[in-house]
Amino acid sequence: MKKNIDTICVQGGWQPKKGEPRQLPIYQSTTFKYDTSEQMARLFDLEDAGYFYTRLANPTNDAVASKINDLEGGVGAVLTSSGQAANFYAVFNICEAGDHFITTNSIYGGTYNLFGVTMKKLGIECTFVDQEWDDEKIEACFRPNTKCFFGETISNPGGNVFDIERFAKMAHKHGVPLIVDNTFATPINCRPFEWGCDIVTHSTTKYMDGHATQVGGVIVDSGNFDWDAYKDKFPGLTTPDDSYHGLIYTKAFGKQAYITKSVSQLMRDLGSIPSPQNAFLLNLGLETLHLRMPRHCQNAQTVAEWLQKNEKVAWVNYSGLKDNKYYPLAQKYLPNGGCGVIAFGLKGTREDAIKFMDNLDFINIVTHVADAKTCVLHPASHTHRQLSDEQLMEAGVRPDLIRLSVGIENVEDIIADLQQAMNKM
Ligand SMILES: *Cc1c(COP(=O)(O)O)cnc(C)c1O
């Protein structure tokens, strides 16, 4: 039976059979039992599906991956131990030394370092583009060895809205897939596959978990990219894999070639799996995602409008505000609201911003973002401190930017806390 997204949040994933636990069980086991050596051998050759070692697959993790896959409308998903691992695997699954890819420059600071510094050491080069550039300027960045295009639906922390359809078309014109990090929007507010995106990633640490209990990530495959149409570009998927007796992923797994390779090769060899305990916690969060997201957006909209009218505030960036640069794109991709994260700056110095934050009462200063509790962060002093002022500006992070992650408390209390902290400035 085809279900609406709210029902998938609650009912997706784990499907108990007769006499089995109603709630998703935690299969806290590294290993699984078989009756004959032959049965086990077939699993190792990918000839049979089944569990044998939790690094490759675990029933608890699989149930949660399957729920997220259904929420995004994909053909397969894999959980990872963090959002960082998800983005690394998503790109590394189709890029190797000597390859190149393109990303927008407004992405999350951790991903910026991963792509610009660490992957460079592996011989994979990345070009950072400004999505405001015109098509011609961005298209000039594609090279014969370019393997994918990457962007964030709503960038962290700048709040830029990514024009998914435009970049999907551009990527496809150049024969490469579009990968979108959909962490901030979640599938409740945007489903990138509906706009032509090929691969979706998430840091499940954020809204999906929603309670700041586990660090995790996920990769979802739409199954739509035709790897065989660009055989020479993606040899990892279209030519024999020596580590599986010459198996060819696109031949053996069709639409699931990409996601199968990410598990059977990358997860096997690099091993960034979440613990089943963490997957269980993530699943509890997912059960209320459809209730929490509208409240986050509603509260954030009210707070953003309040900030905008406040004389101590220099600027506010929230794509739900009518005069915001990203309002038209938000109307298209996020008609029910984007997320709870607002970026704003106060009139005054960097020190004033820090003093304001220190004056807050229940709104805490934490590195985290996007969970039930309202929190603040000053990226220039915290998450992005490795970046120079120039890189900060390039990433859309002004040095005075305060990232306010609006939670699901009573919005009057949130505003009262902001007000009293400003009064003390
Ligand atoms: C937090 C975040 C990440 C990294 O995820 P972790 O779970 O912290 O490793 C990646 N992308 C975005 C958009 C994020 O907000």
Short mmCIF file of N, CA and C in Angstrom, two decimals, residues 43-44 79 87 100 103 107 122 133-134 148 150 155 188 207 216 218 231 276 293 298 308-309 321 357 415-416 421:
data_model
loop_
_atom_site.label_atom_id
_atom_site.label_comp_id
_atom_site.label_asym_id
_atom_site.label_seq_id
_atom_site.Cartn_x
_atom_site.Cartn_y
_atom_site.Cartn_z
N LEU A 43 27.08 -15.84 0.54
CA LEU A 43 26.92 -14.46 1.01
C LEU A 43 28.16 -13.64 0.66
N PHE A 44 29.32 -14.24 0.87
CA PHE A 44 30.58 -13.53 0.60
C PHE A 44 30.73 -13.19 -0.88
N LEU A 79 23.19 3.42 5.97
CA LEU A 79 23.53 4.30 7.09
C LEU A 79 25.04 4.34 7.25
N ASN A 87 29.05 11.88 3.23
CA ASN A 87 29.48 12.72 2.11
C ASN A 87 30.78 12.22 1.49
N HIS A 100 38.06 14.56 -10.56
CA HIS A 100 37.71 15.93 -10.17
C HIS A 100 36.20 16.01 -9.95
N THR A 103 31.67 21.50 -6.39
CA THR A 103 30.74 21.74 -5.30
C THR A 103 30.47 23.23 -5.16
N ILE A 107 28.89 25.29 1.31
CA ILE A 107 28.59 24.07 2.08
C ILE A 107 29.14 24.12 3.51
N LEU A 122 44.11 12.65 -1.30
CA LEU A 122 43.88 11.35 -1.95
C LEU A 122 43.97 11.49 -3.47
N TRP A 133 26.87 32.43 -9.69
CA TRP A 133 27.47 32.61 -11.01
C TRP A 133 26.48 32.16 -12.09
N ASP A 134 26.65 32.72 -13.30
CA ASP A 134 25.76 32.30 -14.39
C ASP A 134 26.20 30.92 -14.91
N CYS A 148 31.18 14.37 -10.53
CA CYS A 148 29.88 14.69 -9.91
C CYS A 148 29.81 16.17 -9.54
N PHE A 150 28.07 18.68 -6.43
CA PHE A 150 27.60 18.55 -5.05
C PHE A 150 27.04 19.88 -4.55
N SER A 155 22.04 25.58 2.84
CA SER A 155 23.42 25.49 3.31
C SER A 155 23.52 25.79 4.80
N ILE A 188 10.89 15.80 4.71
CA ILE A 188 9.58 16.38 5.04
C ILE A 188 9.38 17.67 4.23
N TYR A 207 18.17 17.12 12.29
CA TYR A 207 16.72 16.98 12.51
C TYR A 207 16.24 15.53 12.53
N GLY A 216 25.31 10.44 13.09
CA GLY A 216 25.10 9.45 12.03
C GLY A 216 24.89 10.10 10.68
N VAL A 218 23.57 9.14 6.26
CA VAL A 218 22.92 8.20 5.35
C VAL A 218 23.16 8.64 3.91
N LYS A 231 30.08 4.76 -19.53
CA LYS A 231 30.91 3.62 -19.08
C LYS A 231 32.34 4.02 -18.72
N PRO A 276 24.18 -0.46 16.01
CA PRO A 276 22.74 -0.69 15.96
C PRO A 276 22.00 0.13 17.02
N MET A 293 9.26 19.05 12.24
CA MET A 293 9.71 20.00 11.21
C MET A 293 8.77 21.20 11.04
N GLN A 298 7.74 26.99 11.77
CA GLN A 298 6.79 27.99 12.26
C GLN A 298 7.47 28.89 13.31
N GLN A 308 14.05 40.73 12.43
CA GLN A 308 14.11 41.71 11.35
C GLN A 308 13.63 43.09 11.79
N LYS A 309 12.67 43.10 12.73
CA LYS A 309 12.10 44.36 13.19
C LYS A 309 12.92 44.97 14.34
N LEU A 321 11.71 34.74 4.78
CA LEU A 321 11.40 36.18 4.79
C LEU A 321 11.22 36.66 3.36
N MET A 357 25.49 36.27 23.19
CA MET A 357 25.31 34.82 23.34
C MET A 357 25.52 34.38 24.79
N ILE A 415 11.68 34.11 22.13
CA ILE A 415 11.83 35.54 21.88
C ILE A 415 12.16 36.29 23.17
N ALA A 416 11.53 35.90 24.27
CA ALA A 416 11.81 36.56 25.55
C ALA A 416 13.27 36.39 25.94
N ALA A 421 18.61 39.01 26.53
CA ALA A 421 20.05 39.00 26.26
C ALA A 421 20.47 40.27 25.50
#
